[in-house]
mmCIF file of N, CA, C and O in Angstrom:
data_model
loop_
_atom_site.group_PDB
_atom_site.id
_atom_site.type_symbol
_atom_site.label_atom_id
_atom_site.label_comp_id
_atom_site.label_asym_id
_atom_site.label_seq_id
_atom_site.Cartn_x
_atom_site.Cartn_y
_atom_site.Cartn_z
ATOM 1 N N LYS A 218 -14.656 5.445 -1.422
ATOM 2 C CA LYS A 218 -14.929 5.665 -0.012
ATOM 3 C C LYS A 218 -13.595 5.765 0.723
ATOM 4 O O LYS A 218 -12.738 4.899 0.568
ATOM 5 N N MET A 219 -13.421 6.782 1.504
ATOM 6 C CA MET A 219 -12.167 7.026 2.216
ATOM 7 C C MET A 219 -12.271 6.482 3.644
ATOM 8 O O MET A 219 -12.453 7.231 4.601
ATOM 9 N N ILE A 220 -12.124 5.169 3.785
ATOM 10 C CA ILE A 220 -12.293 4.511 5.078
ATOM 11 C C ILE A 220 -11.310 5.045 6.112
ATOM 12 O O ILE A 220 -11.644 5.172 7.279
ATOM 13 N N HIS A 221 -10.082 5.363 5.689
ATOM 14 C CA HIS A 221 -9.099 5.853 6.662
ATOM 15 C C HIS A 221 -9.541 7.160 7.300
ATOM 16 O O HIS A 221 -9.290 7.395 8.474
ATOM 17 N N LYS A 222 -10.232 8.006 6.548
ATOM 18 C CA LYS A 222 -10.717 9.268 7.118
ATOM 19 C C LYS A 222 -11.894 9.024 8.052
ATOM 20 O O LYS A 222 -11.987 9.626 9.120
ATOM 21 N N GLU A 223 -12.796 8.124 7.652
ATOM 22 C CA GLU A 223 -13.960 7.812 8.486
ATOM 23 C C GLU A 223 -13.542 7.207 9.827
ATOM 24 O O GLU A 223 -14.218 7.382 10.826
ATOM 25 N N ASN A 224 -12.420 6.481 9.834
ATOM 26 C CA ASN A 224 -11.964 5.790 11.039
ATOM 27 C C ASN A 224 -10.748 6.445 11.681
ATOM 28 O O ASN A 224 -10.136 5.875 12.574
ATOM 29 N N ASN A 225 -10.393 7.642 11.205
ATOM 30 C CA ASN A 225 -9.291 8.415 11.771
ATOM 31 C C ASN A 225 -7.975 7.629 11.788
ATOM 32 O O ASN A 225 -7.264 7.604 12.788
ATOM 33 N N ILE A 226 -7.655 6.962 10.668
ATOM 34 C CA ILE A 226 -6.413 6.210 10.524
ATOM 35 C C ILE A 226 -5.403 7.085 9.789
ATOM 36 O O ILE A 226 -5.674 7.570 8.699
ATOM 37 N N GLN A 227 -4.237 7.248 10.377
ATOM 38 C CA GLN A 227 -3.182 8.078 9.812
ATOM 39 C C GLN A 227 -2.554 7.371 8.613
ATOM 40 O O GLN A 227 -2.228 6.190 8.673
ATOM 41 N N ILE A 228 -2.398 8.086 7.497
ATOM 42 C CA ILE A 228 -1.697 7.584 6.315
ATOM 43 C C ILE A 228 -0.774 8.690 5.821
ATOM 44 O O ILE A 228 -1.178 9.852 5.730
ATOM 45 N N GLU A 229 0.477 8.316 5.527
ATOM 46 C CA GLU A 229 1.424 9.271 4.969
ATOM 47 C C GLU A 229 1.983 8.691 3.677
ATOM 48 O O GLU A 229 2.347 7.521 3.617
ATOM 49 N N SER A 230 2.022 9.531 2.648
ATOM 50 C CA SER A 230 2.522 9.067 1.351
ATOM 51 C C SER A 230 3.393 10.143 0.729
ATOM 52 O O SER A 230 3.419 11.284 1.177
ATOM 53 N N SER A 231 4.117 9.734 -0.308
ATOM 54 C CA SER A 231 4.934 10.675 -1.054
ATOM 55 C C SER A 231 4.830 10.320 -2.532
ATOM 56 O O SER A 231 4.411 9.228 -2.892
ATOM 57 N N THR A 232 5.218 11.262 -3.369
ATOM 58 C CA THR A 232 5.217 11.028 -4.809
ATOM 59 C C THR A 232 6.651 10.807 -5.264
ATOM 60 O O THR A 232 7.532 11.598 -4.957
ATOM 61 N N SER A 233 6.859 9.718 -5.987
ATOM 62 C CA SER A 233 8.180 9.407 -6.517
ATOM 63 C C SER A 233 8.345 10.076 -7.874
ATOM 64 O O SER A 233 7.619 9.755 -8.814
ATOM 65 N N PRO A 234 9.296 10.999 -8.000
ATOM 66 C CA PRO A 234 9.497 11.651 -9.292
ATOM 67 C C PRO A 234 10.014 10.676 -10.356
ATOM 68 O O PRO A 234 9.726 10.833 -11.532
ATOM 69 N N VAL A 235 10.734 9.652 -9.939
ATOM 70 C CA VAL A 235 11.270 8.667 -10.881
ATOM 71 C C VAL A 235 10.138 7.852 -11.504
ATOM 72 O O VAL A 235 10.070 7.663 -12.712
ATOM 73 N N TYR A 236 9.220 7.355 -10.646
ATOM 74 C CA TYR A 236 8.129 6.504 -11.121
ATOM 75 C C TYR A 236 6.848 7.276 -11.400
ATOM 76 O O TYR A 236 5.888 6.722 -11.916
ATOM 77 N N LYS A 237 6.829 8.557 -11.015
ATOM 78 C CA LYS A 237 5.625 9.389 -11.162
ATOM 79 C C LYS A 237 4.414 8.672 -10.575
ATOM 80 O O LYS A 237 3.379 8.521 -11.206
ATOM 81 N N SER A 238 4.587 8.233 -9.336
ATOM 82 C CA SER A 238 3.579 7.431 -8.664
ATOM 83 C C SER A 238 3.601 7.735 -7.169
ATOM 84 O O SER A 238 4.598 8.214 -6.634
ATOM 85 N N VAL A 239 2.509 7.433 -6.496
ATOM 86 C CA VAL A 239 2.397 7.632 -5.058
ATOM 87 C C VAL A 239 2.876 6.380 -4.331
ATOM 88 O O VAL A 239 2.560 5.260 -4.720
ATOM 89 N N TYR A 240 3.670 6.589 -3.292
ATOM 90 C CA TYR A 240 4.151 5.506 -2.442
ATOM 91 C C TYR A 240 3.628 5.730 -1.030
ATOM 92 O O TYR A 240 3.784 6.825 -0.475
ATOM 93 N N VAL A 241 3.013 4.709 -0.446
ATOM 94 C CA VAL A 241 2.527 4.792 0.933
ATOM 95 C C VAL A 241 3.713 4.530 1.847
ATOM 96 O O VAL A 241 4.275 3.438 1.856
ATOM 97 N N GLU A 242 4.089 5.548 2.612
ATOM 98 C CA GLU A 242 5.230 5.446 3.527
ATOM 99 C C GLU A 242 4.834 4.874 4.880
ATOM 100 O O GLU A 242 5.594 4.135 5.493
ATOM 101 N N GLY A 243 3.645 5.264 5.369
ATOM 102 C CA GLY A 243 3.233 4.822 6.691
ATOM 103 C C GLY A 243 1.730 4.791 6.849
ATOM 104 O O GLY A 243 1.018 5.595 6.254
ATOM 105 N N ILE A 244 1.263 3.851 7.643
ATOM 106 C CA ILE A 244 -0.146 3.733 8.008
ATOM 107 C C ILE A 244 -0.194 3.471 9.504
ATOM 108 O O ILE A 244 0.505 2.587 10.001
ATOM 109 N N GLY A 245 -1.004 4.220 10.205
ATOM 110 C CA GLY A 245 -1.156 4.027 11.648
ATOM 111 C C GLY A 245 0.156 4.130 12.404
ATOM 112 O O GLY A 245 0.394 3.380 13.339
ATOM 113 N N GLN A 246 1.020 5.051 11.981
ATOM 114 C CA GLN A 246 2.322 5.312 12.597
ATOM 115 C C GLN A 246 3.328 4.174 12.411
ATOM 116 O O GLN A 246 4.364 4.149 13.075
ATOM 117 N N LEU A 247 3.068 3.230 11.503
ATOM 118 C CA LEU A 247 4.023 2.184 11.161
ATOM 119 C C LEU A 247 4.575 2.508 9.781
ATOM 120 O O LEU A 247 3.822 2.605 8.809
ATOM 121 N N TYR A 248 5.894 2.700 9.698
ATOM 122 C CA TYR A 248 6.525 3.207 8.487
ATOM 123 C C TYR A 248 7.478 2.201 7.854
ATOM 124 O O TYR A 248 7.957 1.272 8.515
ATOM 125 N N GLU A 249 7.768 2.468 6.573
ATOM 126 C CA GLU A 249 8.795 1.730 5.853
ATOM 127 C C GLU A 249 10.082 1.745 6.677
ATOM 128 O O GLU A 249 10.434 2.765 7.264
ATOM 129 N N PHE A 250 10.737 0.624 6.751
ATOM 130 C CA PHE A 250 12.011 0.423 7.454
ATOM 131 C C PHE A 250 11.890 0.412 8.979
ATOM 132 O O PHE A 250 12.892 0.243 9.657
ATOM 133 N N ASP A 251 10.684 0.568 9.544
ATOM 134 C CA ASP A 251 10.529 0.499 10.998
ATOM 135 C C ASP A 251 10.903 -0.881 11.538
ATOM 136 O O ASP A 251 11.333 -1.005 12.684
ATOM 137 N N CYS A 252 10.727 -1.909 10.733
ATOM 138 C CA CYS A 252 10.984 -3.286 11.182
ATOM 139 C C CYS A 252 12.102 -3.946 10.382
ATOM 140 O O CYS A 252 12.112 -5.155 10.188
ATOM 141 N N GLY A 253 13.032 -3.136 9.893
ATOM 142 C CA GLY A 253 14.174 -3.679 9.173
ATOM 143 C C GLY A 253 14.327 -3.084 7.795
ATOM 144 O O GLY A 253 13.440 -2.386 7.295
ATOM 145 N N PRO A 254 15.453 -3.379 7.147
ATOM 146 C CA PRO A 254 15.769 -2.758 5.856
ATOM 147 C C PRO A 254 14.888 -3.205 4.696
ATOM 148 O O PRO A 254 14.867 -2.556 3.658
ATOM 149 N N SER A 255 14.156 -4.303 4.861
ATOM 150 C CA SER A 255 13.271 -4.788 3.787
ATOM 151 C C SER A 255 11.801 -4.641 4.142
ATOM 152 O O SER A 255 10.940 -5.276 3.533
ATOM 153 N N SER A 256 11.496 -3.831 5.148
ATOM 154 C CA SER A 256 10.107 -3.685 5.575
ATOM 155 C C SER A 256 9.437 -2.505 4.885
ATOM 156 O O SER A 256 10.095 -1.543 4.497
ATOM 157 N N GLY A 257 8.132 -2.616 4.721
ATOM 158 C CA GLY A 257 7.369 -1.539 4.116
ATOM 159 C C GLY A 257 5.977 -1.992 3.719
ATOM 160 O O GLY A 257 5.574 -3.128 3.973
ATOM 161 N N TRP A 258 5.246 -1.095 3.093
ATOM 162 C CA TRP A 258 3.851 -1.321 2.733
ATOM 163 C C TRP A 258 3.697 -1.789 1.293
ATOM 164 O O TRP A 258 4.347 -1.286 0.385
ATOM 165 N N LEU A 259 2.810 -2.756 1.109
ATOM 166 C CA LEU A 259 2.395 -3.258 -0.200
ATOM 167 C C LEU A 259 0.881 -3.215 -0.237
ATOM 168 O O LEU A 259 0.225 -3.135 0.805
ATOM 169 N N TYR A 260 0.329 -3.309 -1.438
ATOM 170 C CA TYR A 260 -1.123 -3.403 -1.529
ATOM 171 C C TYR A 260 -1.498 -4.509 -2.508
ATOM 172 O O TYR A 260 -0.704 -4.900 -3.367
ATOM 173 N N SER A 261 -2.705 -5.027 -2.317
ATOM 174 C CA SER A 261 -3.241 -6.014 -3.252
ATOM 175 C C SER A 261 -4.632 -5.580 -3.671
ATOM 176 O O SER A 261 -5.321 -4.854 -2.955
ATOM 177 N N VAL A 262 -5.010 -6.029 -4.845
ATOM 178 C CA VAL A 262 -6.367 -5.824 -5.345
ATOM 179 C C VAL A 262 -6.874 -7.193 -5.776
ATOM 180 O O VAL A 262 -6.257 -7.841 -6.628
ATOM 181 N N ASN A 263 -7.951 -7.630 -5.138
ATOM 182 C CA ASN A 263 -8.522 -8.944 -5.433
ATOM 183 C C ASN A 263 -7.464 -10.039 -5.338
ATOM 184 O O ASN A 263 -7.355 -10.914 -6.193
ATOM 185 N N ASP A 264 -6.666 -10.005 -4.287
ATOM 186 C CA ASP A 264 -5.612 -10.986 -3.992
ATOM 187 C C ASP A 264 -4.481 -11.008 -5.007
ATOM 188 O O ASP A 264 -3.734 -11.978 -5.090
ATOM 189 N N GLN A 265 -4.305 -9.951 -5.777
ATOM 190 C CA GLN A 265 -3.194 -9.825 -6.711
ATOM 191 C C GLN A 265 -2.349 -8.622 -6.299
ATOM 192 O O GLN A 265 -2.883 -7.596 -5.891
ATOM 193 N N LEU A 266 -1.025 -8.755 -6.423
ATOM 194 C CA LEU A 266 -0.117 -7.656 -6.090
ATOM 195 C C LEU A 266 0.259 -6.912 -7.367
ATOM 196 O O LEU A 266 1.075 -7.403 -8.150
ATOM 197 N N PRO A 267 -0.347 -5.742 -7.620
ATOM 198 C CA PRO A 267 0.031 -4.966 -8.805
ATOM 199 C C PRO A 267 1.494 -4.534 -8.710
ATOM 200 O O PRO A 267 2.035 -4.354 -7.621
ATOM 201 N N ASN A 268 2.134 -4.356 -9.851
ATOM 202 C CA ASN A 268 3.547 -3.954 -9.849
ATOM 203 C C ASN A 268 3.706 -2.472 -10.174
ATOM 204 O O ASN A 268 4.660 -2.077 -10.817
ATOM 205 N N TYR A 269 2.746 -1.667 -9.695
ATOM 206 C CA TYR A 269 2.797 -0.221 -9.882
ATOM 207 C C TYR A 269 2.082 0.448 -8.718
ATOM 208 O O TYR A 269 1.376 -0.208 -7.952
ATOM 209 N N GLY A 270 2.283 1.753 -8.587
ATOM 210 C CA GLY A 270 1.740 2.508 -7.465
ATOM 211 C C GLY A 270 0.227 2.446 -7.349
ATOM 212 O O GLY A 270 -0.486 2.358 -8.344
ATOM 213 N N CYS A 271 -0.255 2.519 -6.122
ATOM 214 C CA CYS A 271 -1.693 2.388 -5.874
ATOM 215 C C CYS A 271 -2.496 3.519 -6.505
ATOM 216 O O CYS A 271 -3.675 3.337 -6.798
ATOM 217 N N ASP A 272 -1.880 4.657 -6.756
ATOM 218 C CA ASP A 272 -2.613 5.750 -7.385
ATOM 219 C C ASP A 272 -2.866 5.492 -8.868
ATOM 220 O O ASP A 272 -3.710 6.136 -9.474
ATOM 221 N N LYS A 273 -2.174 4.530 -9.458
ATOM 222 C CA LYS A 273 -2.326 4.221 -10.882
ATOM 223 C C LYS A 273 -3.384 3.144 -11.140
ATOM 224 O O LYS A 273 -3.789 2.933 -12.268
ATOM 225 N N PHE A 274 -3.822 2.457 -10.079
ATOM 226 C CA PHE A 274 -4.791 1.371 -10.250
ATOM 227 C C PHE A 274 -6.189 1.932 -10.473
ATOM 228 O O PHE A 274 -6.647 2.789 -9.729
ATOM 229 N N LYS A 275 -6.853 1.456 -11.491
ATOM 230 C CA LYS A 275 -8.230 1.871 -11.787
ATOM 231 C C LYS A 275 -9.183 0.946 -11.037
ATOM 232 O O LYS A 275 -9.378 -0.206 -11.410
ATOM 233 N N VAL A 276 -9.758 1.457 -9.965
ATOM 234 C CA VAL A 276 -10.642 0.669 -9.115
ATOM 235 C C VAL A 276 -11.991 0.486 -9.801
ATOM 236 O O VAL A 276 -12.551 1.420 -10.367
ATOM 237 N N LYS A 277 -12.487 -0.767 -9.720
ATOM 238 C CA LYS A 277 -13.810 -1.086 -10.256
ATOM 239 C C LYS A 277 -14.730 -1.459 -9.101
ATOM 240 O O LYS A 277 -14.268 -1.878 -8.034
ATOM 241 N N ASN A 278 -16.005 -1.318 -9.327
ATOM 242 C CA ASN A 278 -17.002 -1.696 -8.337
ATOM 243 C C ASN A 278 -16.785 -3.149 -7.930
ATOM 244 O O ASN A 278 -16.645 -4.014 -8.786
ATOM 245 N N GLY A 279 -16.706 -3.421 -6.640
ATOM 246 C CA GLY A 279 -16.521 -4.772 -6.136
ATOM 247 C C GLY A 279 -15.072 -5.156 -5.874
ATOM 248 O O GLY A 279 -14.812 -6.215 -5.304
ATOM 249 N N ASP A 280 -14.110 -4.324 -6.280
ATOM 250 C CA ASP A 280 -12.706 -4.616 -6.006
ATOM 251 C C ASP A 280 -12.449 -4.607 -4.501
ATOM 252 O O ASP A 280 -13.002 -3.783 -3.769
ATOM 253 N N VAL A 281 -11.600 -5.523 -4.053
ATOM 254 C CA VAL A 281 -11.198 -5.574 -2.648
ATOM 255 C C VAL A 281 -9.734 -5.161 -2.584
ATOM 256 O O VAL A 281 -8.871 -5.826 -3.157
ATOM 257 N N ILE A 282 -9.467 -4.061 -1.896
ATOM 258 C CA ILE A 282 -8.118 -3.505 -1.793
ATOM 259 C C ILE A 282 -7.625 -3.689 -0.362
ATOM 260 O O ILE A 282 -8.314 -3.324 0.593
ATOM 261 N N CYS A 283 -6.428 -4.265 -0.221
ATOM 262 C CA CYS A 283 -5.834 -4.480 1.099
ATOM 263 C C CYS A 283 -4.419 -3.942 1.106
ATOM 264 O O CYS A 283 -3.692 -4.086 0.119
ATOM 265 N N PHE A 284 -4.008 -3.330 2.205
ATOM 266 C CA PHE A 284 -2.631 -2.908 2.401
ATOM 267 C C PHE A 284 -1.994 -3.861 3.405
ATOM 268 O O PHE A 284 -2.610 -4.224 4.404
ATOM 269 N N TYR A 285 -0.764 -4.277 3.101
ATOM 270 C CA TYR A 285 -0.020 -5.230 3.921
ATOM 271 C C TYR A 285 1.310 -4.615 4.312
ATOM 272 O O TYR A 285 1.950 -3.968 3.496
ATOM 273 N N TYR A 286 1.714 -4.913 5.542
ATOM 274 C CA TYR A 286 3.053 -4.518 5.972
ATOM 275 C C TYR A 286 3.915 -5.763 5.949
ATOM 276 O O TYR A 286 3.564 -6.794 6.516
ATOM 277 N N THR A 287 5.048 -5.677 5.276
ATOM 278 C CA THR A 287 5.970 -6.805 5.210
ATOM 279 C C THR A 287 7.274 -6.439 5.897
ATOM 280 O O THR A 287 7.694 -5.286 5.860
ATOM 281 N N VAL A 288 7.896 -7.412 6.519
ATOM 282 C CA VAL A 288 9.216 -7.196 7.104
ATOM 283 C C VAL A 288 10.292 -7.831 6.222
ATOM 284 O O VAL A 288 11.474 -7.699 6.499
ATOM 285 N N SER A 289 9.863 -8.506 5.166
ATOM 286 C CA SER A 289 10.807 -9.188 4.278
ATOM 287 C C SER A 289 10.333 -9.066 2.839
ATOM 288 O O SER A 289 9.829 -10.024 2.255
ATOM 289 N N LEU A 290 10.481 -7.884 2.274
ATOM 290 C CA LEU A 290 10.066 -7.652 0.899
ATOM 291 C C LEU A 290 10.730 -8.660 -0.027
ATOM 292 O O LEU A 290 11.917 -8.907 0.065
ATOM 293 N N GLY A 291 9.948 -9.263 -0.880
ATOM 294 C CA GLY A 291 10.457 -10.300 -1.766
ATOM 295 C C GLY A 291 10.003 -11.680 -1.355
ATOM 296 O O GLY A 291 9.997 -12.600 -2.150
ATOM 297 N N ASP A 292 9.602 -11.820 -0.092
ATOM 298 C CA ASP A 292 9.098 -13.101 0.398
ATOM 299 C C ASP A 292 7.586 -13.029 0.606
ATOM 300 O O ASP A 292 7.053 -13.508 1.603
ATOM 301 N N ILE A 293 6.897 -12.424 -0.355
ATOM 302 C CA ILE A 293 5.465 -12.189 -0.200
ATOM 303 C C ILE A 293 4.682 -13.279 -0.928
ATOM 304 O O ILE A 293 4.940 -13.588 -2.082
ATOM 305 N N GLU A 294 3.733 -13.855 -0.207
ATOM 306 C CA GLU A 294 2.810 -14.805 -0.811
ATOM 307 C C GLU A 294 1.454 -14.548 -0.174
ATOM 308 O O GLU A 294 1.315 -14.608 1.053
ATOM 309 N N LEU A 295 0.464 -14.232 -0.997
ATOM 310 C CA LEU A 295 -0.875 -13.978 -0.463
ATOM 311 C C LEU A 295 -1.601 -15.312 -0.319
ATOM 312 O O LEU A 295 -1.626 -16.111 -1.247
ATOM 313 N N ILE A 296 -2.173 -15.522 0.837
ATOM 314 C CA ILE A 296 -2.947 -16.719 1.090
ATOM 315 C C ILE A 296 -4.377 -16.290 1.342
ATOM 316 O O ILE A 296 -4.651 -15.560 2.286
ATOM 317 N N GLY A 297 -5.293 -16.696 0.468
ATOM 318 C CA GLY A 297 -6.680 -16.262 0.508
ATOM 319 C C GLY A 297 -7.490 -16.836 1.604
ATOM 320 O O GLY A 297 -7.283 -17.549 2.436
#
């Protein structure tokens, strides 16, 4: 289900030739580095942070996917 399209939420992404993966650059006009040199978008699936691009994750029925904006990459802790 493409919730961003149903709700008219802007998303911009690019493909990294090095990682051969999609990187989300911006959501709702908020972009990587807008809030400092360590800021950007991350995603979680079922409260876990995968260590690969979101296009590589095999979604299963019932999975909960969330995108987070961080201003301090590396200081991420998900609190359920």
